[in-house]
């Protein structure tokens, strides 16, 4: 049988879809493209925004029109938080929450068996969603051995978040913090390195909370004022140490660390690992302390900038990416101005800009000082402009420097492209022997969504 997968949202979803693909492929299914005609469609959903929900529904309807007899199975965060709404979409046969992803193959096969024994008009939908509060342990999906990219591979290390930012649905969709067994992570890393992957990207719902529940912190900060809360509390650092000790020519990238959890001293302790990329995604969300308080973010702008300064002192070209929400409830023009100033001060290499979107069930959706849509749109435009200026300024600082690039593919124009350790997308000439390999590249000037460069060795 042919099975297609459609994935929305975060790197964790991408990792989990890969695990599902490998499971079905081992069982003899033919994994095909997301837009191909298939017997089964699995939609791994996101629910961060209303748009993500809508995209899921649109795909379901499109695939049902393309293959009317196909089985449609919906999983992920949208399925977890609004199972009845998902089940009501015409064409959906199976709804499985995040805690049920590992059982999805069994659910699909049971459904197919049941469908064959029933008249089509009489068959019931299968809806399986474990409440998040019942998710107390990390549920392993086994070890993955491949990714669509042949050079960079995600490794999921953690599930869940209990920070409860006032705008965010994720704790309700993913449940509390559950950390993956470190021995399994190391085995997966070794497998991927043996397969030729050169970059391991550690990902999770809140990677900074890795190990927090085992340390008895219940998701609280591993460090306070630079000191561990307990002798056993060391967060993600031991995992990075063990990964760094694996022999081989590869590098490690952290997908993100939350300033709601870590501080400057914590970050300083990570900088000694040579295989760790000089790049960190560190979500600021707002440059206003007042707005951060309303967001329930648990840090000040100064505390955030303390982390930035540690990184920049270590490497002035350290790549810092971030997320910022424009138009959060109660955001004044002055507060928005503070956010623009923070973009200048931090020297981000990339800013992911978002217009605040109400999510029912969150505290922010109930706030009375909502910002009008036209104001949110105008601020989003100004924020995007400022983000572009920050990226250009960062590229200018990089000009003339030599950084290590992992070349991943060749563009239609014939250029090699890949990322530096500090997360600058680079375009350069070179032979096929450089594909999937590291190369030292001198950065020349801004080009498209990154920089043009030239390799500095034969």
Coordinates of C-alpha atoms in Angstrom, one line a residue:
X1 CA 0.0 0.0 0.0
X2 CA 1.1 3.5 -0.7
X3 CA 1.3 6.0 2.2
X4 CA 2.0 9.7 2.1
X5 CA 2.9 12.1 4.9
X6 CA 2.2 15.8 5.2
X7 CA 4.0 17.7 8.0
X8 CA 3.3 21.1 9.4
X9 CA 5.1 23.1 12.1
X10 CA 8.2 22.5 14.1
X11 CA 11.4 20.4 13.8
X12 CA 10.0 18.0 16.3
X13 CA 7.1 17.2 14.0
X14 CA 9.6 16.7 11.1
X15 CA 11.6 14.3 13.3
X16 CA 8.5 12.4 14.3
X17 CA 7.3 12.1 10.7
X18 CA 10.6 10.6 9.7
X19 CA 10.2 8.0 12.5
X20 CA 6.8 7.1 11.2
X21 CA 8.0 6.9 7.6
X22 CA 10.7 4.4 8.7
X23 CA 8.3 2.4 10.7
X24 CA 5.9 2.0 7.8
X25 CA 8.7 1.4 5.3
X26 CA 10.0 -1.5 7.4
X27 CA 6.6 -3.0 7.4
X28 CA 6.5 -3.1 3.6
X29 CA 4.5 0.1 2.9
X30 CA 5.6 2.3 -0.1
X31 CA 6.2 5.8 1.2
X32 CA 5.4 8.3 -1.5
X33 CA 5.3 12.1 -1.9
X34 CA 2.8 14.2 0.0
X35 CA 0.9 15.2 -3.2
X36 CA 0.9 11.8 -4.8
X37 CA -2.1 9.5 -5.1
X38 CA -1.9 7.1 -2.1
X39 CA -3.9 4.6 -0.1
X40 CA -3.2 6.3 3.2
X41 CA -2.5 9.9 4.1
X42 CA -1.0 10.9 7.5
X43 CA -1.2 14.5 8.4
X44 CA 1.1 15.6 11.3
X45 CA -0.4 18.8 12.4
X46 CA 0.6 22.0 14.1
X47 CA -1.7 24.3 16.1
X48 CA 0.6 27.3 16.9
X49 CA -1.6 29.6 14.7
X50 CA -5.1 29.5 13.2
X51 CA -3.4 29.4 9.8
X52 CA -1.8 26.1 10.7
X53 CA -5.2 24.6 11.6
X54 CA -6.6 25.8 8.3
X55 CA -3.7 24.4 6.2
X56 CA -4.3 21.0 7.8
X57 CA -8.0 21.1 6.9
X58 CA -7.2 22.2 3.4
X59 CA -4.8 19.4 2.8
X60 CA -7.3 16.8 4.2
X61 CA -9.9 17.9 1.7
X62 CA -7.5 18.1 -1.2
X63 CA -6.2 14.6 -0.7
X64 CA -9.7 13.2 -0.2
X65 CA -10.7 14.6 -3.6
X66 CA -7.5 13.2 -5.1
X67 CA -8.0 9.7 -3.6
X68 CA -11.6 9.3 -2.4
X69 CA -11.1 5.8 -1.0
X70 CA -7.9 6.7 0.9
X71 CA -7.6 6.4 4.7
X72 CA -7.0 9.8 6.3
X73 CA -5.2 9.8 9.6
X74 CA -4.6 13.0 11.5
X75 CA -2.1 13.4 14.3
X76 CA -0.1 16.1 16.0
X77 CA -0.9 19.2 18.0
X78 CA -4.2 20.1 16.3
X79 CA -5.4 16.6 16.8
X80 CA -4.4 16.7 20.4
X81 CA -6.0 19.9 21.4
X82 CA -9.2 19.8 19.2
X83 CA -9.9 16.2 18.4
X84 CA -13.6 16.7 17.9
X85 CA -13.1 19.5 15.5
X86 CA -10.6 17.5 13.5
X87 CA -12.9 14.5 13.5
X88 CA -15.7 16.6 12.1
X89 CA -13.7 17.4 9.0
X90 CA -15.1 15.5 6.1
X91 CA -12.9 12.7 5.0
X92 CA -11.0 12.2 8.3
X93 CA -11.0 8.6 9.4
X94 CA -8.5 8.5 12.3
X95 CA -7.6 11.1 14.9
X96 CA -4.6 10.3 17.1
X97 CA -3.1 12.7 19.6
X98 CA 0.7 13.3 20.1
X99 CA 0.8 10.5 22.8
X100 CA -0.6 8.0 20.2
X101 CA 1.8 8.6 17.3
X102 CA 3.7 5.5 18.2
X103 CA 0.5 3.5 17.8
X104 CA -0.6 5.0 14.5
X105 CA 0.4 2.1 12.3
X106 CA -1.7 -0.3 14.5
X107 CA -4.6 2.1 14.4
X108 CA -4.5 2.4 10.7
X109 CA -4.3 -1.3 10.1
X110 CA -7.1 -2.0 12.6
X111 CA -9.3 0.7 10.9
X112 CA -8.6 -0.9 7.4
X113 CA -9.6 -4.3 8.8
X114 CA -12.7 -2.9 10.3
X115 CA -13.6 -1.0 7.2
X116 CA -13.4 -4.1 5.1
X117 CA -15.9 -5.9 7.4
X118 CA -18.4 -3.0 7.4
X119 CA -20.4 -1.2 4.9
X120 CA -18.7 2.1 4.2
X121 CA -21.7 4.2 5.3
X122 CA -21.7 2.4 8.7
X123 CA -18.1 2.7 9.7
X124 CA -17.1 4.9 12.6
X125 CA -14.2 7.2 12.9
X126 CA -11.4 6.2 15.2
X127 CA -10.4 8.9 17.7
X128 CA -7.6 8.2 20.2
X129 CA -6.2 11.0 22.3
X130 CA -4.5 10.5 25.6
X131 CA -4.9 13.6 27.9
X132 CA -1.7 15.5 28.3
X133 CA -1.8 15.1 32.1
X134 CA -1.5 11.3 31.6
X135 CA 1.7 11.6 29.6
X136 CA 4.4 11.1 32.3
X137 CA 7.2 9.3 30.4
X138 CA 9.0 9.8 27.1
X139 CA 7.5 7.4 24.6
X140 CA 10.3 6.2 22.3
X141 CA 9.7 5.9 18.6
X142 CA 13.0 4.0 18.2
X143 CA 16.1 5.1 16.4
X144 CA 15.8 6.8 13.0
X145 CA 18.5 6.2 10.4
X146 CA 17.8 8.8 7.7
X147 CA 16.4 12.3 6.9
X148 CA 15.4 13.9 3.6
X149 CA 18.5 16.0 3.9
X150 CA 21.6 13.8 3.5
X151 CA 23.8 16.0 5.5
X152 CA 21.8 17.4 8.5
X153 CA 19.8 15.2 10.8
X154 CA 17.4 16.2 13.6
X155 CA 17.6 14.2 16.9
X156 CA 14.7 14.6 19.2
X157 CA 15.9 14.7 22.9
X158 CA 12.9 15.9 24.8
X159 CA 9.1 16.2 24.7
X160 CA 6.8 18.7 26.4
X161 CA 6.9 22.1 28.1
X162 CA 5.5 23.5 31.3
X163 CA 6.5 27.2 31.0
X164 CA 2.9 28.2 30.0
X165 CA 3.7 31.4 28.1
X166 CA 0.4 33.2 28.0
X167 CA 0.0 33.1 24.2
X168 CA 1.1 29.5 23.6
X169 CA -0.9 26.3 23.2
X170 CA 2.1 24.0 23.2
X171 CA 2.0 22.9 26.9
X172 CA -1.7 21.9 26.3
X173 CA -0.7 20.1 23.0
X174 CA 2.5 18.4 24.2
X175 CA 2.1 17.9 27.9
X176 CA 4.8 18.2 30.6
X177 CA 8.5 17.7 30.2
X178 CA 9.7 14.2 29.4
X179 CA 13.3 13.6 28.5
X180 CA 14.6 10.9 26.2
X181 CA 17.0 8.3 27.5
X182 CA 20.6 9.7 26.8
X183 CA 21.9 6.2 25.9
X184 CA 19.3 6.0 23.1
X185 CA 20.2 9.5 21.9
X186 CA 23.9 8.5 21.7
X187 CA 23.0 5.3 19.8
X188 CA 20.9 7.3 17.3
X189 CA 23.7 9.9 16.9
X190 CA 26.3 7.2 16.2
X191 CA 23.9 5.6 13.6
X192 CA 23.4 8.8 11.8
X193 CA 27.1 9.7 11.8
X194 CA 27.9 6.2 10.4
X195 CA 25.3 6.9 7.7
X196 CA 27.3 10.0 6.7
X197 CA 25.4 12.8 8.4
X198 CA 27.7 15.7 9.2
X199 CA 25.4 17.9 11.4
X200 CA 23.3 16.7 14.3
X201 CA 20.5 19.1 15.3
X202 CA 19.3 18.6 18.8
X203 CA 15.6 19.4 19.0
X204 CA 12.7 19.2 21.4
X205 CA 9.7 21.2 22.5
X206 CA 11.9 23.0 25.0
X207 CA 15.4 21.6 24.7
X208 CA 16.6 23.7 27.6
X209 CA 14.5 21.7 29.9
X210 CA 16.2 18.4 29.0
X211 CA 16.6 16.3 32.1
X212 CA 14.6 18.7 34.3
X213 CA 12.1 16.2 35.5
X214 CA 14.8 13.7 36.3
X215 CA 16.5 16.4 38.4
X216 CA 13.3 16.8 40.4
X217 CA 12.9 20.4 39.2
X218 CA 9.4 20.0 37.6
X219 CA 10.4 22.2 34.8
X220 CA 12.0 25.0 36.9
X221 CA 15.3 26.6 35.9
X222 CA 18.2 24.3 36.2
X223 CA 20.4 27.3 37.2
X224 CA 19.7 30.2 39.5
X225 CA 22.3 33.0 39.6
X226 CA 24.8 30.7 38.0
X227 CA 24.5 27.9 40.5
X228 CA 22.9 24.6 40.0
X229 CA 19.8 24.0 42.1
X230 CA 21.0 20.5 42.9
X231 CA 24.2 18.5 42.6
X232 CA 22.5 16.4 39.9
X233 CA 21.1 19.3 38.0
X234 CA 23.2 20.0 34.9
X235 CA 20.6 20.3 32.1
X236 CA 21.7 19.5 28.6
X237 CA 25.4 19.9 29.1
X238 CA 26.3 16.3 29.9
X239 CA 24.5 15.2 26.7
X240 CA 26.5 17.7 24.6
X241 CA 29.6 16.4 26.3
X242 CA 28.9 12.8 25.5
X243 CA 27.9 13.6 21.9
X244 CA 31.1 15.6 21.5
X245 CA 33.1 12.6 22.6
X246 CA 31.8 10.5 19.7
X247 CA 34.6 10.1 17.1
X248 CA 34.0 11.5 13.6
X249 CA 33.9 14.6 11.5
X250 CA 30.6 16.2 12.4
X251 CA 29.2 19.1 14.3
X252 CA 26.3 19.6 16.8
X253 CA 23.7 22.4 16.5
X254 CA 21.2 23.3 19.2
X255 CA 17.9 24.1 17.6
X256 CA 17.0 26.4 20.5
X257 CA 17.5 27.3 24.1
X258 CA 14.8 29.1 26.0
X259 CA 15.8 32.2 28.0
X260 CA 12.8 31.3 30.2
X261 CA 15.0 28.5 31.5
X262 CA 18.7 29.3 31.0
X263 CA 20.9 32.2 31.9
X264 CA 24.2 33.7 30.8
X265 CA 26.3 31.5 33.1
X266 CA 24.5 28.4 31.8
X267 CA 25.3 29.3 28.2
X268 CA 29.0 30.1 29.2
X269 CA 29.3 26.5 30.3
X270 CA 28.4 25.2 26.8
X271 CA 31.0 27.2 24.9
X272 CA 33.9 24.9 25.6
X273 CA 32.6 22.2 23.3
X274 CA 34.3 22.6 20.0
X275 CA 31.8 20.6 18.0
X276 CA 29.0 22.8 19.1
X277 CA 28.0 25.3 16.3
X278 CA 28.4 29.0 17.0
X279 CA 24.7 29.5 16.6
X280 CA 21.8 29.6 19.0
X281 CA 18.1 30.2 18.5
X282 CA 17.1 32.3 21.5
X283 CA 13.5 33.6 21.4
X284 CA 13.2 37.1 22.8
X285 CA 9.5 37.6 21.7
X286 CA 9.5 41.2 22.8
X287 CA 12.0 43.9 23.8
X288 CA 9.7 45.3 26.5
X289 CA 9.9 44.1 30.0
X290 CA 6.2 45.0 30.5
X291 CA 5.1 42.9 27.6
X292 CA 7.4 40.0 28.6
X293 CA 5.7 40.0 31.9
X294 CA 2.3 39.8 30.3
X295 CA 3.7 37.0 28.1
X296 CA 4.8 35.1 31.3
X297 CA 8.3 34.8 29.9
X298 CA 10.2 34.9 33.3
X299 CA 13.2 37.1 32.2
X300 CA 14.0 40.7 31.6
X301 CA 15.5 42.3 28.5
X302 CA 18.7 42.9 30.4
X303 CA 18.9 39.2 31.4
X304 CA 18.4 38.3 27.8
X305 CA 21.1 40.7 26.6
X306 CA 23.4 39.2 29.2
X307 CA 23.2 35.9 27.3
X308 CA 23.7 37.7 24.0
X309 CA 26.8 39.4 25.4
X310 CA 28.3 36.1 26.6
X311 CA 27.9 34.7 23.1
X312 CA 29.3 37.8 21.3
X313 CA 32.2 38.1 23.7
X314 CA 33.1 34.5 22.8
X315 CA 32.7 35.0 19.1
X316 CA 31.7 38.5 17.7
X317 CA 30.1 36.7 14.7
X318 CA 28.1 34.2 16.9
X319 CA 24.9 33.7 15.0
X320 CA 21.8 34.4 17.1
X321 CA 18.3 33.9 15.6
X322 CA 15.1 34.7 17.4
X323 CA 11.3 35.0 17.4
X324 CA 9.4 38.2 17.9
X325 CA 5.6 38.7 18.2
X326 CA 4.2 42.1 17.0
X327 CA 1.0 43.4 18.4
X328 CA 0.7 41.4 21.6
X329 CA -2.2 42.6 23.8
X330 CA -1.3 45.7 25.7
X331 CA 1.8 46.5 23.5
X332 CA 2.0 50.3 23.3
X333 CA 3.9 52.1 20.6
X334 CA 6.6 52.8 23.1
X335 CA 6.9 49.1 24.0
X336 CA 7.1 48.2 20.3
X337 CA 9.8 50.8 20.0
X338 CA 11.8 49.0 22.7
X339 CA 11.4 45.8 20.6
X340 CA 12.9 47.5 17.6
X341 CA 15.8 48.8 19.7
X342 CA 16.4 45.3 21.0
X343 CA 16.8 44.0 17.5
X344 CA 19.5 46.6 16.9
X345 CA 21.2 45.9 20.2
X346 CA 21.3 42.1 19.8
X347 CA 22.7 42.0 16.3
X348 CA 20.5 39.1 15.2
X349 CA 21.4 37.2 12.1
X350 CA 17.8 36.3 11.5
X351 CA 14.5 37.3 13.1
X352 CA 11.3 35.3 12.6
X353 CA 8.5 37.9 12.8
X354 CA 5.0 37.0 13.8
X355 CA 1.7 38.9 14.0
X356 CA 0.0 38.1 17.3
X357 CA -2.8 35.6 16.7
X358 CA -5.4 34.7 19.3
X359 CA -5.5 31.1 20.4
X360 CA -8.6 30.1 22.3
X361 CA -7.7 28.4 25.6
X362 CA -4.7 30.7 26.3
X363 CA -4.6 33.5 28.8
X364 CA -3.6 36.1 26.2
X365 CA -6.7 35.4 24.2
X366 CA -8.8 36.6 27.2
X367 CA -6.9 39.8 27.7
X368 CA -9.0 42.9 27.2
X369 CA -6.4 45.2 25.6
X370 CA -6.2 43.5 22.3
X371 CA -4.4 45.4 19.5
X372 CA -6.4 46.3 16.3
X373 CA -5.6 44.2 13.3
X374 CA -4.4 47.2 11.2
X375 CA -2.0 48.2 14.0
X376 CA -0.6 44.7 14.2
X377 CA -0.1 44.6 10.5
X378 CA 1.7 47.9 10.4
X379 CA 4.0 46.9 13.3
X380 CA 4.7 43.5 11.6
X381 CA 5.9 45.4 8.5
X382 CA 8.1 47.7 10.5
X383 CA 9.5 44.7 12.4
X384 CA 10.2 42.8 9.2
X385 CA 12.1 45.8 7.8
X386 CA 14.1 46.1 11.0
X387 CA 14.9 42.4 10.8
X388 CA 16.1 42.8 7.3
X389 CA 18.4 45.6 8.3
X390 CA 19.8 43.5 11.2
X391 CA 20.5 40.6 8.8
X392 CA 22.3 42.9 6.4
X393 CA 24.4 44.4 9.2
X394 CA 25.3 40.9 10.4
X395 CA 26.4 39.9 6.9
X396 CA 28.5 43.0 6.6
X397 CA 30.3 42.1 9.8
X398 CA 30.9 38.6 8.3
X399 CA 32.3 39.9 5.1
X400 CA 36.0 38.9 4.6
X401 CA 35.9 36.3 7.3
X402 CA 36.4 32.6 6.6
X403 CA 33.9 30.2 8.2
X404 CA 33.3 26.4 7.8
X405 CA 30.4 25.6 5.6
X406 CA 28.6 22.2 5.2
X407 CA 27.5 22.1 1.6
X408 CA 24.1 20.4 1.2
X409 CA 22.9 20.8 -2.4
X410 CA 23.4 22.6 -5.7
X411 CA 21.1 25.3 -6.8
X412 CA 19.4 25.6 -10.2
X413 CA 22.1 28.2 -11.1
X414 CA 24.8 25.6 -10.4
X415 CA 26.1 27.0 -7.1
X416 CA 26.8 25.0 -4.1
X417 CA 24.8 26.0 -1.0
X418 CA 24.9 25.2 2.7
X419 CA 25.3 26.8 6.1
X420 CA 28.2 28.1 8.1
X421 CA 28.6 27.1 11.7
X422 CA 27.1 30.4 12.7
X423 CA 24.0 29.8 10.5
X424 CA 24.7 32.0 7.4
X425 CA 23.4 30.5 4.2
X426 CA 26.3 30.5 1.7
X427 CA 26.4 30.2 -2.1
X428 CA 29.7 29.3 -3.8
X429 CA 31.2 27.6 -6.8
X430 CA 32.8 24.2 -6.5
X431 CA 32.8 20.6 -7.6
X432 CA 30.5 17.7 -6.5
X433 CA 33.2 16.4 -4.2
X434 CA 32.2 19.2 -1.8
X435 CA 28.6 18.1 -1.6
X436 CA 28.0 16.7 1.9
X437 CA 31.4 17.9 3.0
X438 CA 32.9 20.7 5.1
X439 CA 34.8 23.4 3.4
X440 CA 36.4 26.7 4.5
X441 CA 34.7 29.5 2.7
X442 CA 35.7 33.2 2.6
X443 CA 32.5 35.3 2.8
X444 CA 32.3 38.0 0.2
X445 CA 29.0 39.9 0.2
X446 CA 25.3 39.6 0.8
X447 CA 23.5 37.4 -1.7
X448 CA 19.9 36.3 -1.9
X449 CA 19.0 35.0 1.5
X450 CA 22.6 34.7 2.7
X451 CA 26.1 35.4 1.4
X452 CA 28.2 34.7 -1.6
X453 CA 31.5 33.0 -0.8
X454 CA 34.5 31.3 -2.3
X455 CA 36.2 28.2 -1.0
X456 CA 39.7 28.7 0.3
X457 CA 41.2 25.2 -0.4
X458 CA 41.5 22.9 -3.4

